[in-house]
Coordinates of C-alpha atoms and ligand atoms in Angstrom, one line a residue:
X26 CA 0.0 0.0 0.0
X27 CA 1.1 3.8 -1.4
X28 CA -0.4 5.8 1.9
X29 CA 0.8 5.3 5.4
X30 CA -0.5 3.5 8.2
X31 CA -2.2 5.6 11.1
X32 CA -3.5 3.7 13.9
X33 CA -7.0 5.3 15.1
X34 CA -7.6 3.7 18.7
X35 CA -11.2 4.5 20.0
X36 CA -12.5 3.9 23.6
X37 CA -14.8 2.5 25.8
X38 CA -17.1 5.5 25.6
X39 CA -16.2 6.9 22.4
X40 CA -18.0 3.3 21.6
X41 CA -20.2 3.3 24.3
X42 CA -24.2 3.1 22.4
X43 CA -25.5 2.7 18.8
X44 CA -25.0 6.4 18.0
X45 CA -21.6 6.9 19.2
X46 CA -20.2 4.0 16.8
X47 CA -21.8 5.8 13.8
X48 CA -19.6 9.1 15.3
X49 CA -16.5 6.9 15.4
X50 CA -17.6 5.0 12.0
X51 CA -17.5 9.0 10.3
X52 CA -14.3 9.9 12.1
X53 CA -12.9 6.6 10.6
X54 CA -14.9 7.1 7.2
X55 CA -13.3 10.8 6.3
X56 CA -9.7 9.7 6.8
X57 CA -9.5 6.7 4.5
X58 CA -11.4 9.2 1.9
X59 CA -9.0 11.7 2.3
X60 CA -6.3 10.1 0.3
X61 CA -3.7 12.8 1.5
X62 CA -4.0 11.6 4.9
X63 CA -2.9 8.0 6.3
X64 CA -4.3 5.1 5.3
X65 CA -6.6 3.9 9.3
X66 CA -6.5 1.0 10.6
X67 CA -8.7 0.8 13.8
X68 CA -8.5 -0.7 17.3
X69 CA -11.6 -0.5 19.3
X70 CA -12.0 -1.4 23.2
X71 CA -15.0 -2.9 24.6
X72 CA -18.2 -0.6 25.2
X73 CA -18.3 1.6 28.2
X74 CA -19.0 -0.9 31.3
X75 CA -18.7 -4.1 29.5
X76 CA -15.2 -5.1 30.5
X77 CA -16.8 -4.4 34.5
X78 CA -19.9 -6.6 33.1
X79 CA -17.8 -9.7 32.1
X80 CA -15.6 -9.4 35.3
X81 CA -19.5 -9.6 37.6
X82 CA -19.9 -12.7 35.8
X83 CA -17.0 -14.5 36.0
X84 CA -17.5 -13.7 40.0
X85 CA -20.9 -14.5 40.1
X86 CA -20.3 -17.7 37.5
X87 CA -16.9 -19.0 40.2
X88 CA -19.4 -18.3 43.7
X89 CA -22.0 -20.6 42.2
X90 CA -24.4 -17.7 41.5
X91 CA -25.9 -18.7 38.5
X92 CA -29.0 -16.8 38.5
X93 CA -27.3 -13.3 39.0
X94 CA -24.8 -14.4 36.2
X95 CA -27.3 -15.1 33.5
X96 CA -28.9 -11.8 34.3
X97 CA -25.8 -10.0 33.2
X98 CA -24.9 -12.1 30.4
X99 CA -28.9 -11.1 29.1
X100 CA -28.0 -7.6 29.8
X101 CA -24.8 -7.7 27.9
X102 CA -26.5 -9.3 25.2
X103 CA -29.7 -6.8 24.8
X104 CA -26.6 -4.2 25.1
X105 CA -25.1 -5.0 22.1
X106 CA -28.0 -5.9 20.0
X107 CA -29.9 -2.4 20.7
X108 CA -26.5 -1.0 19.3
X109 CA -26.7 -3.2 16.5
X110 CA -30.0 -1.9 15.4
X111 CA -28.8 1.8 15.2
X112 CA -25.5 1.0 13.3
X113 CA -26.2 -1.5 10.8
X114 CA -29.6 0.2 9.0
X115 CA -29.7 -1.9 5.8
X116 CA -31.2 -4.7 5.6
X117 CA -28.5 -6.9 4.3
X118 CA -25.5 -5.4 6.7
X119 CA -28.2 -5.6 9.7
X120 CA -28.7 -9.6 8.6
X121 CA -24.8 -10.3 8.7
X122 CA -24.2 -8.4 11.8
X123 CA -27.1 -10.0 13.6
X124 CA -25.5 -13.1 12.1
X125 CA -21.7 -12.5 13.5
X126 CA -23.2 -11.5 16.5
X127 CA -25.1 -14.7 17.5
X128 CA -22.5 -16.5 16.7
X129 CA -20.2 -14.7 19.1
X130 CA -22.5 -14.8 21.9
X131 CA -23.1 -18.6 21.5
X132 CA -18.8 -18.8 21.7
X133 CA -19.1 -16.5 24.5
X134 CA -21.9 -19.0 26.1
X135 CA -19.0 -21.8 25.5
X136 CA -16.2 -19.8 27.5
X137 CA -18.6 -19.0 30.6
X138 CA -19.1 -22.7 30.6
X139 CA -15.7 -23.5 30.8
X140 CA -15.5 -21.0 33.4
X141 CA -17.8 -22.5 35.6
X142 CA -16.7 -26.0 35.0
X143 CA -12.8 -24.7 35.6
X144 CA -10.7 -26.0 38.6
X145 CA -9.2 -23.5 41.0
X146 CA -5.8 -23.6 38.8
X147 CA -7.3 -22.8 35.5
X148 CA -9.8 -20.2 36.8
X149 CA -7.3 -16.6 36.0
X150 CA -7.1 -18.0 32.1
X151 CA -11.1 -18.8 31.9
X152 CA -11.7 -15.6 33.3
X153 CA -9.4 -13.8 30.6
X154 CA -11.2 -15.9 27.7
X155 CA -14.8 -14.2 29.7
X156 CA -13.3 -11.0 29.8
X157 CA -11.5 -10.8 26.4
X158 CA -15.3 -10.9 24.9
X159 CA -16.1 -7.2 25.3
X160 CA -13.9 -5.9 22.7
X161 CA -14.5 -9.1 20.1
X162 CA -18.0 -8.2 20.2
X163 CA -17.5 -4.5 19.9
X164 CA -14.6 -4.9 16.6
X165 CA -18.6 -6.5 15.0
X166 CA -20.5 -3.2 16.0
X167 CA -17.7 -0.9 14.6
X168 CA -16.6 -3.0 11.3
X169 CA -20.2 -2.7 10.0
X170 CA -20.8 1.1 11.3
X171 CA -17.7 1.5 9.0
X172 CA -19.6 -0.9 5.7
X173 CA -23.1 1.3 6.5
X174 CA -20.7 4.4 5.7
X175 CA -19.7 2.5 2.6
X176 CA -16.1 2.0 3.7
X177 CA -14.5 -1.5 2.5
X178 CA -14.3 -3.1 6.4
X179 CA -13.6 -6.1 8.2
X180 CA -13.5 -7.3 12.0
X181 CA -10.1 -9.2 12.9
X182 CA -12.1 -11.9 14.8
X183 CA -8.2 -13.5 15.5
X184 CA -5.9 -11.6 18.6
X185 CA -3.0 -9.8 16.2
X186 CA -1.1 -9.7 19.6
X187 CA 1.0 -12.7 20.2
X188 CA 1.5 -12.4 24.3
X189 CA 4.0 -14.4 26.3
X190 CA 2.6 -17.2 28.7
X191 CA 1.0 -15.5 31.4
X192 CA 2.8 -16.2 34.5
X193 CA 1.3 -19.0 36.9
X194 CA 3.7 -17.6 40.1
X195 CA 1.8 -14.5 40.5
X196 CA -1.0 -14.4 43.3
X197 CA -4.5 -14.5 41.5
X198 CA -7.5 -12.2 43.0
X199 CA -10.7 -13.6 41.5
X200 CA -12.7 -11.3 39.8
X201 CA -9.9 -9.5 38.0
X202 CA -7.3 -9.7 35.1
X203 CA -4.1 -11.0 34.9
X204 CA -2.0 -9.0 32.4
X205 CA 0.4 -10.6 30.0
X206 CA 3.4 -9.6 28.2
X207 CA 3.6 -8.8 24.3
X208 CA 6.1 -10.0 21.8
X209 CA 7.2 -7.5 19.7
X210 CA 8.4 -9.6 16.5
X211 CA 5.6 -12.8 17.1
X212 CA 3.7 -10.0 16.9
X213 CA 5.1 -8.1 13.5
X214 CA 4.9 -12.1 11.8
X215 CA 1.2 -12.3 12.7
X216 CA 0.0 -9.1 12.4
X217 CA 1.4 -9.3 8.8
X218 CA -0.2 -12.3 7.9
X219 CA -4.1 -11.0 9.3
X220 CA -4.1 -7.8 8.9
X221 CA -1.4 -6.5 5.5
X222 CA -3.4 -8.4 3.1
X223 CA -6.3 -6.2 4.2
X224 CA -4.7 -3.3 4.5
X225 CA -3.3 -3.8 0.5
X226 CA -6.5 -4.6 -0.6
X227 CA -7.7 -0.9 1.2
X228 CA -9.9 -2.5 3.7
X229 CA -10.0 -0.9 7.0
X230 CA -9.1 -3.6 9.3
X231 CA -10.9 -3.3 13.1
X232 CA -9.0 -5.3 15.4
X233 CA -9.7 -5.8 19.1
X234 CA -7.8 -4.0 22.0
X235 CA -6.5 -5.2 25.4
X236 CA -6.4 -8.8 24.4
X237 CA -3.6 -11.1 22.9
X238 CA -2.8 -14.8 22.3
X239 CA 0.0 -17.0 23.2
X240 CA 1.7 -19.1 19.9
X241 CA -0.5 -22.1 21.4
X242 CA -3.8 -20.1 21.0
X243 CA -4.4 -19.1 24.9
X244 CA -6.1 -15.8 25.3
X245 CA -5.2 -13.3 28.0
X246 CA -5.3 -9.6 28.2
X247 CA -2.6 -7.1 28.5
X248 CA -4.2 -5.5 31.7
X249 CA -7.6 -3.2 32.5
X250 CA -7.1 -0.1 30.6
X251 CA -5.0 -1.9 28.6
X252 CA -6.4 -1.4 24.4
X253 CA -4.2 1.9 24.2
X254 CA -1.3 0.1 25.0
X255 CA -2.6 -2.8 22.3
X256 CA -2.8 -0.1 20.0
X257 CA 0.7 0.9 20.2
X258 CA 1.8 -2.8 19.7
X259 CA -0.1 -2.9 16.7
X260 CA 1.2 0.3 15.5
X261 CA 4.4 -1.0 15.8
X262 CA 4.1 -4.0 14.3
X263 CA 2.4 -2.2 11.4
X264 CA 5.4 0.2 11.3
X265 CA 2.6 3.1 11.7
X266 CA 3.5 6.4 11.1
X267 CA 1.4 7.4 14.2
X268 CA -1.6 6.7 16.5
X269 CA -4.5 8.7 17.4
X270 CA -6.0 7.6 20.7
X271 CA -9.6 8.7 20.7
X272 CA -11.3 9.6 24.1
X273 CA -14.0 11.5 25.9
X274 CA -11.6 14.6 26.8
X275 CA -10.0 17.5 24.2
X276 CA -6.3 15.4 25.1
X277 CA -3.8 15.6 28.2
X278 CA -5.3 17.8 30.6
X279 CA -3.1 19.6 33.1
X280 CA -4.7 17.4 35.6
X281 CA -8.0 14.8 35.7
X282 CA -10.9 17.0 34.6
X283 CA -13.4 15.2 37.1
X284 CA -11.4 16.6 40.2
X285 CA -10.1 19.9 38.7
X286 CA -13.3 21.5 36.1
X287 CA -10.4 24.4 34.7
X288 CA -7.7 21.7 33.5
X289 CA -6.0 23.3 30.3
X290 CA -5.2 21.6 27.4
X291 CA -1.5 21.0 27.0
X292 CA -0.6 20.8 23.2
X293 CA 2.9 18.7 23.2
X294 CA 3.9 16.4 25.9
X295 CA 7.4 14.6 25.3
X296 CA 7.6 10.8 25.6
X297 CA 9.4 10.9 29.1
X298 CA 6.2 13.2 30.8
X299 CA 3.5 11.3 29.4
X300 CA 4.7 8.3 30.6
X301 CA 5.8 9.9 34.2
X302 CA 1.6 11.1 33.6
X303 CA 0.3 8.7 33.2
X304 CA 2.8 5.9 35.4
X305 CA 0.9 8.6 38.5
X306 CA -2.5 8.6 37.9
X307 CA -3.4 10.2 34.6
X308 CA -6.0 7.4 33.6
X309 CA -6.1 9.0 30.0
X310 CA -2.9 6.7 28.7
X311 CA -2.4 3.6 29.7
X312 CA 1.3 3.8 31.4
X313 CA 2.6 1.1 29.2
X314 CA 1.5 2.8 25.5
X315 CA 4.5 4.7 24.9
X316 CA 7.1 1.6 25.3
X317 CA 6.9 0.2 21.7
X318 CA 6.5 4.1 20.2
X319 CA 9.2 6.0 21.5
X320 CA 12.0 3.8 20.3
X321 CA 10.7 4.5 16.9
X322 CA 9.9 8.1 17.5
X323 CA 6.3 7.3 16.3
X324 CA 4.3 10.2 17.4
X325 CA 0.6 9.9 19.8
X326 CA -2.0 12.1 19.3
X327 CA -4.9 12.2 22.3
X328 CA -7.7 13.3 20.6
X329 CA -11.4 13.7 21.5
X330 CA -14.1 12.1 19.6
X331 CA -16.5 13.9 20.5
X332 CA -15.0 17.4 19.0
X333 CA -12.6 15.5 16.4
X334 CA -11.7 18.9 15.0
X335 CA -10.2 20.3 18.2
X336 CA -6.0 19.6 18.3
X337 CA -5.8 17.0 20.8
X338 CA -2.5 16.8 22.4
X339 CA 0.5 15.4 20.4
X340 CA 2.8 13.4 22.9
X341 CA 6.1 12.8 20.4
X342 CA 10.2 12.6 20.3
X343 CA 11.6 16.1 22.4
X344 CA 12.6 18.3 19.5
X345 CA 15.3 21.5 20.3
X346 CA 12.3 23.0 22.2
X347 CA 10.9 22.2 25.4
X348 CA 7.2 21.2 26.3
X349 CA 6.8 23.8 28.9
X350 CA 3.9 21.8 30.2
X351 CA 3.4 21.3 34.0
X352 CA 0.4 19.0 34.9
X353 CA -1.1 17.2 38.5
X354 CA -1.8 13.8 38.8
X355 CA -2.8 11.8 41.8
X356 CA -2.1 7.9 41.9
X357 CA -4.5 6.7 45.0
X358 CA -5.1 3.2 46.8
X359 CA -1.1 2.7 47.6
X360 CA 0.9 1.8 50.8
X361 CA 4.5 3.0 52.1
X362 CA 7.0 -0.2 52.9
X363 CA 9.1 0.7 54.9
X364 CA 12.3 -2.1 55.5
X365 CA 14.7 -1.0 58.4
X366 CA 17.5 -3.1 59.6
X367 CA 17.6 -4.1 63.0
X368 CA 21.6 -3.6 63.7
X369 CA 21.2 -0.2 62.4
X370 CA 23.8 -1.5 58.9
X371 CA 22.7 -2.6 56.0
X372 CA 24.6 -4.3 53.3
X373 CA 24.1 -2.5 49.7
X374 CA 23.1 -6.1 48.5
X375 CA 19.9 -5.7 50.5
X376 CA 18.7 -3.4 48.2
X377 CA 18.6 -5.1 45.5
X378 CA 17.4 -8.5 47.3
X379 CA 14.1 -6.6 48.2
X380 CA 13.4 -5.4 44.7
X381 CA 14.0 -9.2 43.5
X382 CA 12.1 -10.8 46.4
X383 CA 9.4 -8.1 45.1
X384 CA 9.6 -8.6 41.7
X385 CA 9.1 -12.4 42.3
X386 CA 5.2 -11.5 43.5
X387 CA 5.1 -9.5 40.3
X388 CA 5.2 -6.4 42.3
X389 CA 6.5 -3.4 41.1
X390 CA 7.4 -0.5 43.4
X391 CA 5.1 2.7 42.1
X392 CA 8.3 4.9 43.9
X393 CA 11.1 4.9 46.2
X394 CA 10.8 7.2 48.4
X395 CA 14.1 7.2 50.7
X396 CA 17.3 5.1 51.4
X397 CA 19.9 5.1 53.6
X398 CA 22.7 2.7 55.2
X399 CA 19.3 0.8 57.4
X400 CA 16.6 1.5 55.8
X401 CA 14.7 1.8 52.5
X402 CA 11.1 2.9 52.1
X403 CA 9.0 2.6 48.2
X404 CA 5.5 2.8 47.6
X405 CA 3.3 -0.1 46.4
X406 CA -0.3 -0.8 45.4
X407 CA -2.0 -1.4 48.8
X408 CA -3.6 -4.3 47.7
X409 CA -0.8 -6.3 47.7
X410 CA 1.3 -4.7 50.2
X411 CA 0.0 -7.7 53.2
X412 CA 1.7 -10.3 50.2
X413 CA 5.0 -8.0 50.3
X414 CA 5.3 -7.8 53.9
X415 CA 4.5 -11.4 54.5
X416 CA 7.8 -12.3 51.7
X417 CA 10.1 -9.9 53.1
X418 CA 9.9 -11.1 56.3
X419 CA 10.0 -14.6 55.3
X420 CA 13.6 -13.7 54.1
X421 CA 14.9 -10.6 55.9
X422 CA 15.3 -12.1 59.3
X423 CA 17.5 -9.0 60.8
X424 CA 15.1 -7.0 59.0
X425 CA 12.1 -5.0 60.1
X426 CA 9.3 -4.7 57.8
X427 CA 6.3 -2.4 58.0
X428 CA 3.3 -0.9 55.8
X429 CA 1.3 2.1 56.2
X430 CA -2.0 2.0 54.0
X431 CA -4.5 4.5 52.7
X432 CA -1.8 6.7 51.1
X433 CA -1.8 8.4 47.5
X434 CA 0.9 9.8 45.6
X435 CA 0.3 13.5 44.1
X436 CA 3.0 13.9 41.5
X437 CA 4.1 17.6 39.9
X438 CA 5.3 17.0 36.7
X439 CA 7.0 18.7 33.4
X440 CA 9.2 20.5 32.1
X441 CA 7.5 23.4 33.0
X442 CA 7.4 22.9 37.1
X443 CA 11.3 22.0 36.8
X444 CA 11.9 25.1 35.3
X445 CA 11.7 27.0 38.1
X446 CA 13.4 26.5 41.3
X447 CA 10.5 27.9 43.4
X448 CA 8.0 25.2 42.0
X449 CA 8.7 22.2 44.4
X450 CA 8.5 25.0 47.7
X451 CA 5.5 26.2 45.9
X452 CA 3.9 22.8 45.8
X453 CA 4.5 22.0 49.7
X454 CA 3.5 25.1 51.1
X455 CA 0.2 24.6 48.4
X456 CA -0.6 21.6 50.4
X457 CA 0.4 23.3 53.4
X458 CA -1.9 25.7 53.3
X459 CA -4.3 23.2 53.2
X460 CA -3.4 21.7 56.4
X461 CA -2.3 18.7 54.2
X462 CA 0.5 16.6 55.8
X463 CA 3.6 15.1 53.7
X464 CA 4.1 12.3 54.3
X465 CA 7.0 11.0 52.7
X466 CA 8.3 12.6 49.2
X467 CA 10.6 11.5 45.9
X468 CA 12.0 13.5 43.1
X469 CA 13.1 12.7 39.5
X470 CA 14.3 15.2 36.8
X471 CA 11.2 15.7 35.7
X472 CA 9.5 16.7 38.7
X473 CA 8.5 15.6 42.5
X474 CA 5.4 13.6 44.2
X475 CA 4.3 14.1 47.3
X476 CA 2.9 11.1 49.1
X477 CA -0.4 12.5 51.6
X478 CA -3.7 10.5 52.9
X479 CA -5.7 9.1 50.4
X480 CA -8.6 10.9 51.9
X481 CA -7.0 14.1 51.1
X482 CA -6.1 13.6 47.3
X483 CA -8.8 15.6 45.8
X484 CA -8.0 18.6 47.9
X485 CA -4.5 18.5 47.4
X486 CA -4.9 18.1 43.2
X487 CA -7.3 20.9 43.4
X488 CA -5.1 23.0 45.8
X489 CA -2.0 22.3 43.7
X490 CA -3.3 22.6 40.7
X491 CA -4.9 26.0 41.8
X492 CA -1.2 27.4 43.1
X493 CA 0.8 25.9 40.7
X494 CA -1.1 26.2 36.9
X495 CA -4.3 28.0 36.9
X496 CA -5.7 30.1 39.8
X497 CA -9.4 29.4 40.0
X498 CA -11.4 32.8 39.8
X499 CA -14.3 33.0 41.8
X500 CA -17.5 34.1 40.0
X501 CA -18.3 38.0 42.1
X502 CA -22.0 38.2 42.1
X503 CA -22.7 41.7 42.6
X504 CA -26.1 42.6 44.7
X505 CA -28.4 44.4 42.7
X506 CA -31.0 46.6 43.7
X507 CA -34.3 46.8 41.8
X508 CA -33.2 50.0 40.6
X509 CA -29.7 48.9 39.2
X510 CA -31.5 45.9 37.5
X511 CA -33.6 48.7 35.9
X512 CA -31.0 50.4 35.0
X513 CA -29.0 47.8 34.0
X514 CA -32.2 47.1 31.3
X515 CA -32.3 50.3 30.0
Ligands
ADP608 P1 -11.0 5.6 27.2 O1 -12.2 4.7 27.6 O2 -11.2 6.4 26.0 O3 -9.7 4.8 27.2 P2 -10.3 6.5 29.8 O4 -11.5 6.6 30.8 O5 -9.5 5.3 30.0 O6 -10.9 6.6 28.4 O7 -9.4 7.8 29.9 C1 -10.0 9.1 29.7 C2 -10.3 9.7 31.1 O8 -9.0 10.0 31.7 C3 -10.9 11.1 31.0 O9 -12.3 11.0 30.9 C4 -10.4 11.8 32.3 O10 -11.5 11.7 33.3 C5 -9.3 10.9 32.8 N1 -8.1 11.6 33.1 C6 -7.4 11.5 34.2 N2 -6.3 12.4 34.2 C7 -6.4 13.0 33.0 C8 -5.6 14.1 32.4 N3 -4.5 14.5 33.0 N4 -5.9 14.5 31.2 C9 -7.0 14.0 30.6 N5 -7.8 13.1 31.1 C10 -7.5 12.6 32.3
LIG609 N1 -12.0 -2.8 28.0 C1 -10.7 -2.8 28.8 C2 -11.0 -2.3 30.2 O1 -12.0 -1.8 30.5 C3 -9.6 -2.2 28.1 C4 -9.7 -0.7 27.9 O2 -10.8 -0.2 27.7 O3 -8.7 0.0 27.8 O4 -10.1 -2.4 31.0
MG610 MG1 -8.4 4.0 28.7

């Protein structure tokens, strides 16, 4: 094929009903008409709420609650075929979709089964075949939104992802995902064999995000949240020239628009602060989606599908001039180990024998905090902080090992707040002000993070945000008499 690739990523809500397909389906539909543009190939996630859906089921399906189960799996269903009616209109495409999608909910019957029949060791891969049916049933929806704009599509009904074997070692909680590991040139072989010949024939090809396959044809997923991240191991394998990642907000805000209504826009991120972004909190990239791009220098562009002709933010290779940008991000629900030896010395081998014995739980720290000669405290997810302090006490026996839960990790980030000297006194005495206590703190060269109470994460983004980026101005309402208010008409 003459044009390049672009990879257009769309997600759970830019999908989320019937109407919002046919948006995405004409966002999709102008660029492969434009021949002066790249050539899109697509990657959808599953509808808004259906990845949530699946996991109730598989919980419900493994505690023996049938009943409650089939409820959801008729609610999925009725989901998906009320979207159906809205996108496919004629009735020939309306026929085939209907078709593809029986036939998928009658596989997806198959896998629940399995599920329920599963033993305790096989139950984390059944789950991933239950959960990995959100986005094979949404690639049907968009495929023929894309035909009923008369674009040449196709679903990929096959994972293009080849994954590693997900690893058995690491403790399972039921109900959730386990997330496996992509390979990079598996992955270039078989996405070159499903998805080129398409491409060269001009068909937009619609592949599923978040899931993957192993060689031997076992499905997992690459982690909740995880389709932009499959979209950048796509666009690699497909040597993109770039990939659009299509959301419900204008791009990266200067901090999560939920919590802070005044978050600006920031136009140009480099690689290094989106991933610090989104590595603390900023949900709107998957931590993990710039790995595969930035070796190639293969720009991201966060874009909002909902207003497709604002900018978006491009997040791309750090040219001779700087981003500028500062932004606020808050990563909640973690713990503070703290290891301290009991003789007061330390060998320097310790160190690196609590990151392994971590590592081994498939823990990763989310920060280290502060070292010395005795001691060494890093932040965690507090969810598995009892399994961390259980294993390092197993094998540190001179060693004291603690956790203090309920913490959140406020991060200042960009080239921007490093700038200026004053910025990391600014941010303290922000929280200060506040009356919020620091608990523990850790730098890097692109900024610091500030570890505080859960409880007290949303004041401190606001009030940091507020100090730091964009004072918020209150709205003066001026009392008016009757007689101003008639003057005021006149
Ligand atoms: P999608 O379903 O499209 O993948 P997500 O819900 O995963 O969307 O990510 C988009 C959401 O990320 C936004 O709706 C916003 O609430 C949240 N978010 C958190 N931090 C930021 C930020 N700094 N900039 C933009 N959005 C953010
Ligand atoms: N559908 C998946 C999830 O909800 C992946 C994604 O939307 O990014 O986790
Ligand atoms: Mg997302």
């Amino acid at each position: 094929m003459e044009r390049r690739i672009s990879i257009l990523k769309f997600g759970g809500t830019s999908v989320g009903n019937g109407e919002r397909i046919r948006q995405v389906a004409q966002i999709v539909a102008r660029q492969a008409q434009q021949f002066e543009e790249d050539f899109p190939a697509v990657v959808v996630s599953a509808m808004a709420g259906v990845t949530d859906q699946l996991l109730r089921i598989t919980r419900s399906i493994t505690m023996g609650e049938f009943e409650a189960g089939q409820r959801e799996v008729d609610a999925l269903k009725a989901k998906h075929l009320e979207a159906a009616l809205v996108v496919a209109h004629s009735p020939a495409e309306r026929t085939r979709l209907l078709a593809a999608l029986e036939e998928a909910f009658s596989r997806f019957a198959e896998d629940v089964e399995r599920l329920r029949s599963a033993g305790t060791e096989d139950v984390p891969l059944r789950t991933a075949a239950v959960a990995a049916w959100g986005e094979r049933l949404s690639v049907l929806l968009v495929a023929s939104a894309l035909r009923a704009c008369g674009v040449a599509a196709e679903a990929v009904r096959e994972e293009v992802i080849i994954i590693e074997a997900p690893r058995s070692e690491i403790p399972y909680v039921p109900g959730t995902v386990i997330g496996a590991e992509p390979l990079a040139e598996e992955t270039r072989k078989h996405a070159a064999r499903l998805v080129l010949p398409l491409l060269e024939q001009g068909t937009v090809p619609v592949m599923a995000g978040f899931i993957g396959r192993t060689l031997d044809g076992v499905v997992a997923t690459l982690g909740r949240n995880g389709s932009d991240y499959s979209a950048a191991v796509i666009g690699a394998a497909l040597a993109c020239a770039q990939v659009e990642i299509y959301t419900d907000v204008d791009g990266v805000l200067t901090a999560d628009p939920r919590v802070v209504p005044n978050a600006l826009l920031l136009p140009y991120l480099s690689y290094a602060e989106a991933a610090q972004l989104s590595w603390f909190g900023a949900k709107v990239l998957h931590p993990r989606t710039l790995i595969p791009l930035a070796m190639r220098n293969v720009p991201v562009r966060v874009r909002n599908t909902f207003r497709p002709h604002a900018p978006g933010t491009v997040v791309g290779p750090l040219g001779k001039q700087r981003s500028s940008a500062t932004a606020i991000t808050v990563r909640r629900q973690l713990a503070l180990i703290t290891v301290e030896s009991r003789h007061l010395f330390g060998a320097p081998e310790n160190v690196g024998q609590i990151f392994a014995l971590a590592a081994r739980a498939g823990i990763t720290p989310v920060a280290v905090c502060s070292s010395s000669g005795h001691h060494l405290s890093f932040v965690i997810e507090e969810k598995m902080a009892e399994t961390v302090v259980e294993l390092l006490q197993q094998d540190l026996e001179n060693w004291k090992v603690s956790s203090r839960t309920g913490l959140a990790a406020c991060a200042c980030i960009g080239s921007g707040f490093t700038a200026n000297p004053m910025s990391p006194a600014r941010a303290t005495t922000a929280l200060a002000r506040e009356r919020i206590p620091v608990i523990t703190q850790g730098a890097s060269d692109l900024g610091i993070i500030l570890i505080i109470e859960d409880r007290d994460s949303e004041r401190a983004l606001r009030s940091l945000h507020r100090d730091l980026i964009a004072p918020v101005i209150p709205l003066v309402r001026h009392h008016r008499t009757p007689e101003k208010l008639r003057e005021a008409v006149r």
